[in-house]
Coordinates of C-alpha atoms in Angstrom, one line a residue:
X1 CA 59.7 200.9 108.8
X2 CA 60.4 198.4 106.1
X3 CA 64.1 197.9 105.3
X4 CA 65.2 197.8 101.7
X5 CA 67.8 195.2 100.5
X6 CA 71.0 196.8 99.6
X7 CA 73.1 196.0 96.5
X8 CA 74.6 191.5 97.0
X9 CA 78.0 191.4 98.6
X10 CA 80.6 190.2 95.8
X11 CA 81.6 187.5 98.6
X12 CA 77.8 185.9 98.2
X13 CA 77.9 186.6 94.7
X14 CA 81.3 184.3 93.8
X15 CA 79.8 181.4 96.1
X16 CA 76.7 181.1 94.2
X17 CA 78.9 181.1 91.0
X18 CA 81.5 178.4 92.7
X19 CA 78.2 176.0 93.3
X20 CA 76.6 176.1 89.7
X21 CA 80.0 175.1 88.6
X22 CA 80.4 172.9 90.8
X23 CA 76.8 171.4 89.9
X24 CA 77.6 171.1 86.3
X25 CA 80.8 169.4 86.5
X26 CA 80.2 166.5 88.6
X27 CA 78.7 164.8 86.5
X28 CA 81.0 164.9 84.0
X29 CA 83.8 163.7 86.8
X30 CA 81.9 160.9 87.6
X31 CA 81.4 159.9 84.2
X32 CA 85.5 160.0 83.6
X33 CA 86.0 158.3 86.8
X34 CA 83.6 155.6 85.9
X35 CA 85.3 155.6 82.5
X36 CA 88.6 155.2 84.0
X37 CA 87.5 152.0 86.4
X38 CA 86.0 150.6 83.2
X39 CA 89.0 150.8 81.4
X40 CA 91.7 149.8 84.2
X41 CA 88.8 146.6 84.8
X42 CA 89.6 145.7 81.1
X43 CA 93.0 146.3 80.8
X44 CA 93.7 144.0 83.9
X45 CA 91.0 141.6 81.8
X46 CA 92.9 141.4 79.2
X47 CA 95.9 141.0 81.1
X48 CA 96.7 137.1 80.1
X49 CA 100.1 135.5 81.1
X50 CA 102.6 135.0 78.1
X51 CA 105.0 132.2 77.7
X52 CA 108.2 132.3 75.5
X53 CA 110.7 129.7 74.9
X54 CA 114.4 130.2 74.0
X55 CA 113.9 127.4 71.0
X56 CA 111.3 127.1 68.6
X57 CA 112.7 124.0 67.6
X58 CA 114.4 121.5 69.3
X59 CA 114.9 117.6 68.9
X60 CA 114.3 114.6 72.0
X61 CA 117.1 115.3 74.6
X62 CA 117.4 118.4 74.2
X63 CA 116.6 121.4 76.7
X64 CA 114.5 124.5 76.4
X65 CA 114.6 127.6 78.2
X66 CA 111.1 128.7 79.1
X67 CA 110.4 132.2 80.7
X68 CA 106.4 133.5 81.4
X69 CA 105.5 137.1 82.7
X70 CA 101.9 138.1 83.8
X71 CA 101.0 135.0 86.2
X72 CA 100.2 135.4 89.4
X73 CA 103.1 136.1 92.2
X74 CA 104.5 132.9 94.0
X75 CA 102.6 130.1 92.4
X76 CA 103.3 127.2 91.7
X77 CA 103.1 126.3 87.4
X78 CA 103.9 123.2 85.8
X79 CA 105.5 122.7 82.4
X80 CA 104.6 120.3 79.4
X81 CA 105.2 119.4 76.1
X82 CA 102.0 118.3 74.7
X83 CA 100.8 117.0 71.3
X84 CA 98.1 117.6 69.7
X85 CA 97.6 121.1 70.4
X86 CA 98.1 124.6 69.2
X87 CA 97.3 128.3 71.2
X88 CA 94.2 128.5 69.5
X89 CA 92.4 125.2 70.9
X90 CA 94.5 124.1 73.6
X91 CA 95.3 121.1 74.2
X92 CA 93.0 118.4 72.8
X93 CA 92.7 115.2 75.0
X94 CA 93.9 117.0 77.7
X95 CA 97.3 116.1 79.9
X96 CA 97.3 112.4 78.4
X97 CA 98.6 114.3 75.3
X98 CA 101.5 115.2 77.3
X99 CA 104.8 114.1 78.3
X100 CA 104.0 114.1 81.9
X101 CA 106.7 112.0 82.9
X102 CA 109.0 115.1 81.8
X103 CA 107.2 118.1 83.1
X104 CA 109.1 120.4 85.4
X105 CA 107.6 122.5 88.0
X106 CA 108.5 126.0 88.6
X107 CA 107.0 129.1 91.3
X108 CA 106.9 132.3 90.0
X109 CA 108.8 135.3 91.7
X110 CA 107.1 138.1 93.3
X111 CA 106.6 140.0 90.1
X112 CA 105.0 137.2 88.4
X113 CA 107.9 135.8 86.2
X114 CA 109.9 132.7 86.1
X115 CA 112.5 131.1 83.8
X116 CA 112.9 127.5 84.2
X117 CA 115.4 125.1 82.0
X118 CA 113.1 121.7 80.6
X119 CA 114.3 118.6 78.7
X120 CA 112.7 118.2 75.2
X121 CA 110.6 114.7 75.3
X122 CA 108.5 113.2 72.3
X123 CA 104.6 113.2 73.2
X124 CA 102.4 110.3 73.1
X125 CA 100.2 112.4 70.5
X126 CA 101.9 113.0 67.2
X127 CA 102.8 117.2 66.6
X128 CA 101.4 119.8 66.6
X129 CA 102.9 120.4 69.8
X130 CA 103.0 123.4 72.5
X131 CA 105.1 123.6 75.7
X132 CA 101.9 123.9 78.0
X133 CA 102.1 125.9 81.2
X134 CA 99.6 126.1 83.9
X135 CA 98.7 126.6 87.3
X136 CA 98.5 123.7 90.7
X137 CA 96.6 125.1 92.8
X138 CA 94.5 128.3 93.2
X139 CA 92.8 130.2 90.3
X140 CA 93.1 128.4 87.1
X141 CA 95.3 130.1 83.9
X142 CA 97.0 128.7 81.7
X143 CA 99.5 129.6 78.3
X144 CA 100.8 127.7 75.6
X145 CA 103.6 128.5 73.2
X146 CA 104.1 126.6 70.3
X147 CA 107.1 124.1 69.7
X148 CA 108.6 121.9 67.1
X149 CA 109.7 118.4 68.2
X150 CA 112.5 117.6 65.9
X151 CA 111.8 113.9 64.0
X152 CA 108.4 113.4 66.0
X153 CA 105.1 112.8 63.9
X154 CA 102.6 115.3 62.8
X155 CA 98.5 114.8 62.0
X156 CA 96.1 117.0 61.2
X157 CA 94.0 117.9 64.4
X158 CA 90.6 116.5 64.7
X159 CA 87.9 118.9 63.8
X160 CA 86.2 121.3 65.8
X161 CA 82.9 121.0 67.0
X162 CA 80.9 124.1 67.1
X163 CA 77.8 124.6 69.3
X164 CA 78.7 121.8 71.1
X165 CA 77.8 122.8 74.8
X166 CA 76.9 120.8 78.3
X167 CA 75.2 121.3 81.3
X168 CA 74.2 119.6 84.6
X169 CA 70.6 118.4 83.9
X170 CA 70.3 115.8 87.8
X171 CA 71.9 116.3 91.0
X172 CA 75.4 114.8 91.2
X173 CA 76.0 112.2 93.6
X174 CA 79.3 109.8 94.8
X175 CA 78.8 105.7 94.8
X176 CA 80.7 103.4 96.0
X177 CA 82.2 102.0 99.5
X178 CA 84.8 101.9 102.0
X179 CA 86.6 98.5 101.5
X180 CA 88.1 96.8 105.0
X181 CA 91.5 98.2 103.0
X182 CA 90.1 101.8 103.3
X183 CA 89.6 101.0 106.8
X184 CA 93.6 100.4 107.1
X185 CA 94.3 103.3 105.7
X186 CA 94.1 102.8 101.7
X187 CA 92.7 105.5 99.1
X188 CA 89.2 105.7 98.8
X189 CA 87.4 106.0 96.1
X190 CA 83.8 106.8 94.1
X191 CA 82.6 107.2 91.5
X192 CA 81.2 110.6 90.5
X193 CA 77.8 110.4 88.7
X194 CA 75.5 113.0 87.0
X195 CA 73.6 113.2 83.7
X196 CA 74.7 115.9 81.6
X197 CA 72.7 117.6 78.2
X198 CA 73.9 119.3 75.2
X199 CA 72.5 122.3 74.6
X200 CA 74.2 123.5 71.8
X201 CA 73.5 123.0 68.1
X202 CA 76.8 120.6 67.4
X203 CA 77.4 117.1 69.1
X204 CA 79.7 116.3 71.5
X205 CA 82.7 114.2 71.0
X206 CA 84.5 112.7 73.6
X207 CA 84.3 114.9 76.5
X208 CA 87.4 115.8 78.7
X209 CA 85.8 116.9 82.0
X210 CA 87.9 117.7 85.2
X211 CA 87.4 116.2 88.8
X212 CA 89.1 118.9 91.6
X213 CA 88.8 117.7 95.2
X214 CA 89.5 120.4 97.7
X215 CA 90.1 119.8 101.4
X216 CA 88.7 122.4 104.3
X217 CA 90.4 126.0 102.8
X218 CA 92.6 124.6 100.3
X219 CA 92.3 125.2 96.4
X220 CA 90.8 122.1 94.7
X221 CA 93.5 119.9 93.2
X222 CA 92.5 119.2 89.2
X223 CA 92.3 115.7 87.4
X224 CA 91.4 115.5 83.9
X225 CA 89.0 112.7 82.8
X226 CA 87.9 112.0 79.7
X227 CA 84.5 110.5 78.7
X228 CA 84.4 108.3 75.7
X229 CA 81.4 108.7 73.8
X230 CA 79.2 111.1 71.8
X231 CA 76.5 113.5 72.8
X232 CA 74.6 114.4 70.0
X233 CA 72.8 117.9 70.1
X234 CA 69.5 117.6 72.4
X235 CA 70.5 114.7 73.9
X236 CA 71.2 113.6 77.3
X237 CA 73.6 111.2 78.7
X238 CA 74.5 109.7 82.2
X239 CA 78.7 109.8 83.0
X240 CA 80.6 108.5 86.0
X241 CA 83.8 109.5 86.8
X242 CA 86.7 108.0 89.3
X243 CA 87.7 110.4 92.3
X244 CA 90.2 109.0 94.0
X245 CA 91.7 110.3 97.4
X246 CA 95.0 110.2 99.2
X247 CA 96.2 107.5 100.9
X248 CA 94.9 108.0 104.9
X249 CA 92.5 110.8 103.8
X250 CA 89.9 111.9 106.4
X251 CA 87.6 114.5 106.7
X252 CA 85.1 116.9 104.9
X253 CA 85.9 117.0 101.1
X254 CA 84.8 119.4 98.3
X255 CA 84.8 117.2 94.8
X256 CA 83.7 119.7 91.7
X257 CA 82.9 118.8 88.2
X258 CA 84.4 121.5 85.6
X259 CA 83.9 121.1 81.3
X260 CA 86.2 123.9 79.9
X261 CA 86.4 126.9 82.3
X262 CA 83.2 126.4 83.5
X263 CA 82.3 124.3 87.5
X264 CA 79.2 122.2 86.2
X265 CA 78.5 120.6 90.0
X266 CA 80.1 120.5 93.2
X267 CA 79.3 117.9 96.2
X268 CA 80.0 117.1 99.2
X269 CA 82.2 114.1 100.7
X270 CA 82.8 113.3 104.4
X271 CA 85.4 110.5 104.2
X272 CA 85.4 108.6 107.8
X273 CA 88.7 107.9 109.4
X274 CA 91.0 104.9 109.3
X275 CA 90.5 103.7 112.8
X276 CA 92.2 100.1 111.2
X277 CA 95.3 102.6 111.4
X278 CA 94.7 103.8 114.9
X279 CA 94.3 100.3 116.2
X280 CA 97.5 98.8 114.3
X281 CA 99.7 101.7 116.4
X282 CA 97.9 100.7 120.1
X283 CA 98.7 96.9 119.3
X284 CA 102.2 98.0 118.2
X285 CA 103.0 99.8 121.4
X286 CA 101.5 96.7 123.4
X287 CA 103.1 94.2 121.9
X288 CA 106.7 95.7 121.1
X289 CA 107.3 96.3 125.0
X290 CA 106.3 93.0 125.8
X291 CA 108.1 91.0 123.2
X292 CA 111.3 93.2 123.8
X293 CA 110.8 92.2 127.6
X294 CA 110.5 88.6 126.7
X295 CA 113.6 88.6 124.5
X296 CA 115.5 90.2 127.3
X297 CA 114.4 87.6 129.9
X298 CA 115.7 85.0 127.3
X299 CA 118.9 86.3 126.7
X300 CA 119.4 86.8 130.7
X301 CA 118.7 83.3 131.7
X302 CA 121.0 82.2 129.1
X303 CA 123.9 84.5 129.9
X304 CA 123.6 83.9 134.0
X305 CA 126.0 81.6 135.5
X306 CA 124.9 78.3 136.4
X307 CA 125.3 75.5 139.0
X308 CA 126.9 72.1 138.0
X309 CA 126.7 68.6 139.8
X310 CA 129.2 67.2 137.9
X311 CA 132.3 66.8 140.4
X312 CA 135.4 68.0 140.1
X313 CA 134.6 70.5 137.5
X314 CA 137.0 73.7 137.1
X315 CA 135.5 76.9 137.6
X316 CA 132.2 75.9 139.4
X317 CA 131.3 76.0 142.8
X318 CA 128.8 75.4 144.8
X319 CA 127.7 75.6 148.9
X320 CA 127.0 72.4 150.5
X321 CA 123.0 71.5 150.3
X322 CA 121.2 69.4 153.3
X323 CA 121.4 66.4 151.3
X324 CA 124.7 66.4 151.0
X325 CA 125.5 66.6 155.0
X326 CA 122.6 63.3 155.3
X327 CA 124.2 61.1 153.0
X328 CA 127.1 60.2 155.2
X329 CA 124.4 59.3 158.3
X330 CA 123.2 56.0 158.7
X331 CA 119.9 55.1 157.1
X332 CA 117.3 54.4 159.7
X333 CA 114.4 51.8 158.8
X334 CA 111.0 52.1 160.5
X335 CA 110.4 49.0 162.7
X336 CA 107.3 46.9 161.2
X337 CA 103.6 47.6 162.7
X338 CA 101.6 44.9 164.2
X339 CA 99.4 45.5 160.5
X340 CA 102.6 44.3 158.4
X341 CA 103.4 40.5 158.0
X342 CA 106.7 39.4 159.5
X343 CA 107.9 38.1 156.4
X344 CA 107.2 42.1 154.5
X345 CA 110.0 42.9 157.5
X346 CA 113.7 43.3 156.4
X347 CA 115.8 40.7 157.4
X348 CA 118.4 42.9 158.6
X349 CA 118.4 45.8 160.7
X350 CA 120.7 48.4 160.8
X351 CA 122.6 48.9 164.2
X352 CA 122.0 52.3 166.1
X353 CA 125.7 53.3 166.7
X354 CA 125.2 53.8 170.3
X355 CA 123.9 50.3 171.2
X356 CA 125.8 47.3 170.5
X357 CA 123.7 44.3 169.2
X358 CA 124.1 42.4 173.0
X359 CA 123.1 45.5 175.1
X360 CA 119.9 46.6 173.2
X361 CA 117.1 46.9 175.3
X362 CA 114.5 44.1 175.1
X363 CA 111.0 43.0 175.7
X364 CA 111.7 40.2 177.1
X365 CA 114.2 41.2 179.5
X366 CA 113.5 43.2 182.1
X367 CA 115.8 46.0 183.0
X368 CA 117.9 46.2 187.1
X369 CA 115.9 50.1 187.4
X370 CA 114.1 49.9 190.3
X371 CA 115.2 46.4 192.0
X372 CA 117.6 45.8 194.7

């Protein structure tokens, strides 16, 4: 008996509904979500830190107030006045257009702010001039405001190259040795070399590259060196570069090679340790202790009283010594052996105090024992 299907439930009915809606609108809800990441990932992008100053103008001696917003919580920034510069290109020549001598050096707060109070110093490069700001250690960023330095010079800025652009062509590599100095604990030092091209369509003028050395987990600490010379478009030239170390550096090092925000090479450097250092401290410790004991020995023989043979001196005494009790005795004088010559004998011989010179005993006399 074949059963006929009744009439669908309403219950069945709304489900099947509830799923083709579903079905058509999750596609649309991951295209908003995806939209929405986008966006946030842009915004936070865009997101640059910003530098004002409470002067726009200010002459040498002087002090600014500078405030920033937007950098990264609890790091460490430091502050410039640089020549030579404007927002738009930076600062041209790097830091050696700066008054570094004058920088301050401020950690933002938790929120990513900071105010800081700065003296107003003249620049070795002539105006236009920025207060510069940028990060020690960690992530790069930088901001630049622009400044007036009341009575300093102003020049026109060089002009920009366009389609300048390098890259690494060779594998980098450090030369140079550890000097017996290194080996006492002194800086050491290489030279960084590599051979770089332009690929762009402009030449290359003076380069400003910069050196980072980074220890184990630690952000690389930045050096700016320039490069004096031109690379014109297609061409190829070889650069070295100091690095330079700490003094009584050890271990494995990271040096990288950065032009503009982008790390060209990195390379390894295992820097031996100062054993010179290590021995200096072991010969210290031996020879302090003994020298000390020495100096002490000194000072106690001088310090400790002394005997004096010098009679009747006030203050001094001293026990009676064997030679004194013998000295009141009698000298006794060996009789000459039958060897010696009579006339090597002493003419006079000293009397024995219990024999008188007439009762010695002689030779030549015989003595009354035994005779009747």
């Amino acid at each position: 008996m074949n059963r006929q299907a009744g009439p669908a439930s309403p219950r069945s009915g709304s489900r099947r509904w509830a799923a083709a809606l579903l079905g058509a609108l999750l596609p649309a809800l991951l295209m908003l979500s995806a939209t929405g990441a986008d966006a946030a990932g842009t915004r936070a992008a865009d997101a640059k830190p910003v530098v004002t100053l409470s002067k726009q103008q200010a002459g040498k001696g002087g002090d600014i107030t500078v405030k920033g917003r937007g950098w990264r919580p609890n790091t460490l920034l430091m502050m410039l006045i640089c020549g030579r510069s404007t927002p738009d290109r930076g600062v041209i020549g790097g830091t050696n257009s700066c008054a570094n001598a004058e920088g301050r050096a401020v950690t933002t707060g938790t929120e990513g702010d900071f105010s800081k109070k700065m003296p107003v110093a003249e620049p070795p490069a002539p105006c236009p001039c920025v207060v510069h700001v940028a990060t020690v250690t960690g992530e790069q960023a930088t901001a630049d405001a622009v400044f007036v330095v009341a009575g300093h010079p102003v020049a026109a800025l060089p002009k920009e190259s366009e389609g300048g652009r390098l890259a690494v062509l060779a594998t980098t590599r450090l030369e140079g040795d550890n000097g017996i100095l290194t080996w006492f604990g002194a800086p050491p030092a290489r030279q960084l070399v590599f051979t770089v091209g332009n690929l762009g369509s402009a030449p290359v003028k003076d380069p400003v590259f910069r050196i980072g050395t980074a220890h184990g987990v630690f952000a690389p600490q930045w050096e700016e060196r320039q490069w004096r010379g031109t690379i014109e478009s297609g061409r190829k030239a070889q650069i070295k570069l100091p690095v330079e170390l700490t003094a009584g550096a050890h271990g494995d090092y990271q040096v990288s090679l950065k032009y503009g925000s982008k790390v060209l090479a990195e390379q390894p450097w295992g820097v031996g340790r100062p054993w010179g250092v290590t021995l200096f401290w072991i010969l210290l410790c031996a020879v302090v202790p003994a020298a000390v004991f020495r100096i002490g020995m000194a000072i106690v023989d001088k310090v400790r009283p002394r005997t004096s043979r010098t009679p009747g001196r006030a203050g001094r005494h001293r026990h009676p010594q064997p030679a004194d009790v013998t000295d009141g005795l009698p000298k006794l004088r060996r009789a000459p052996g039958p060897a010696e010559s009579p006339a090597a004998a002493p003419t006079t011989t000293a009397a024995l105090p219990w024999f008188t010179p007439d009762s010695a005993p002689s030779e030549n006399r015989p003595t009354t024992k035994g005779h009747s």
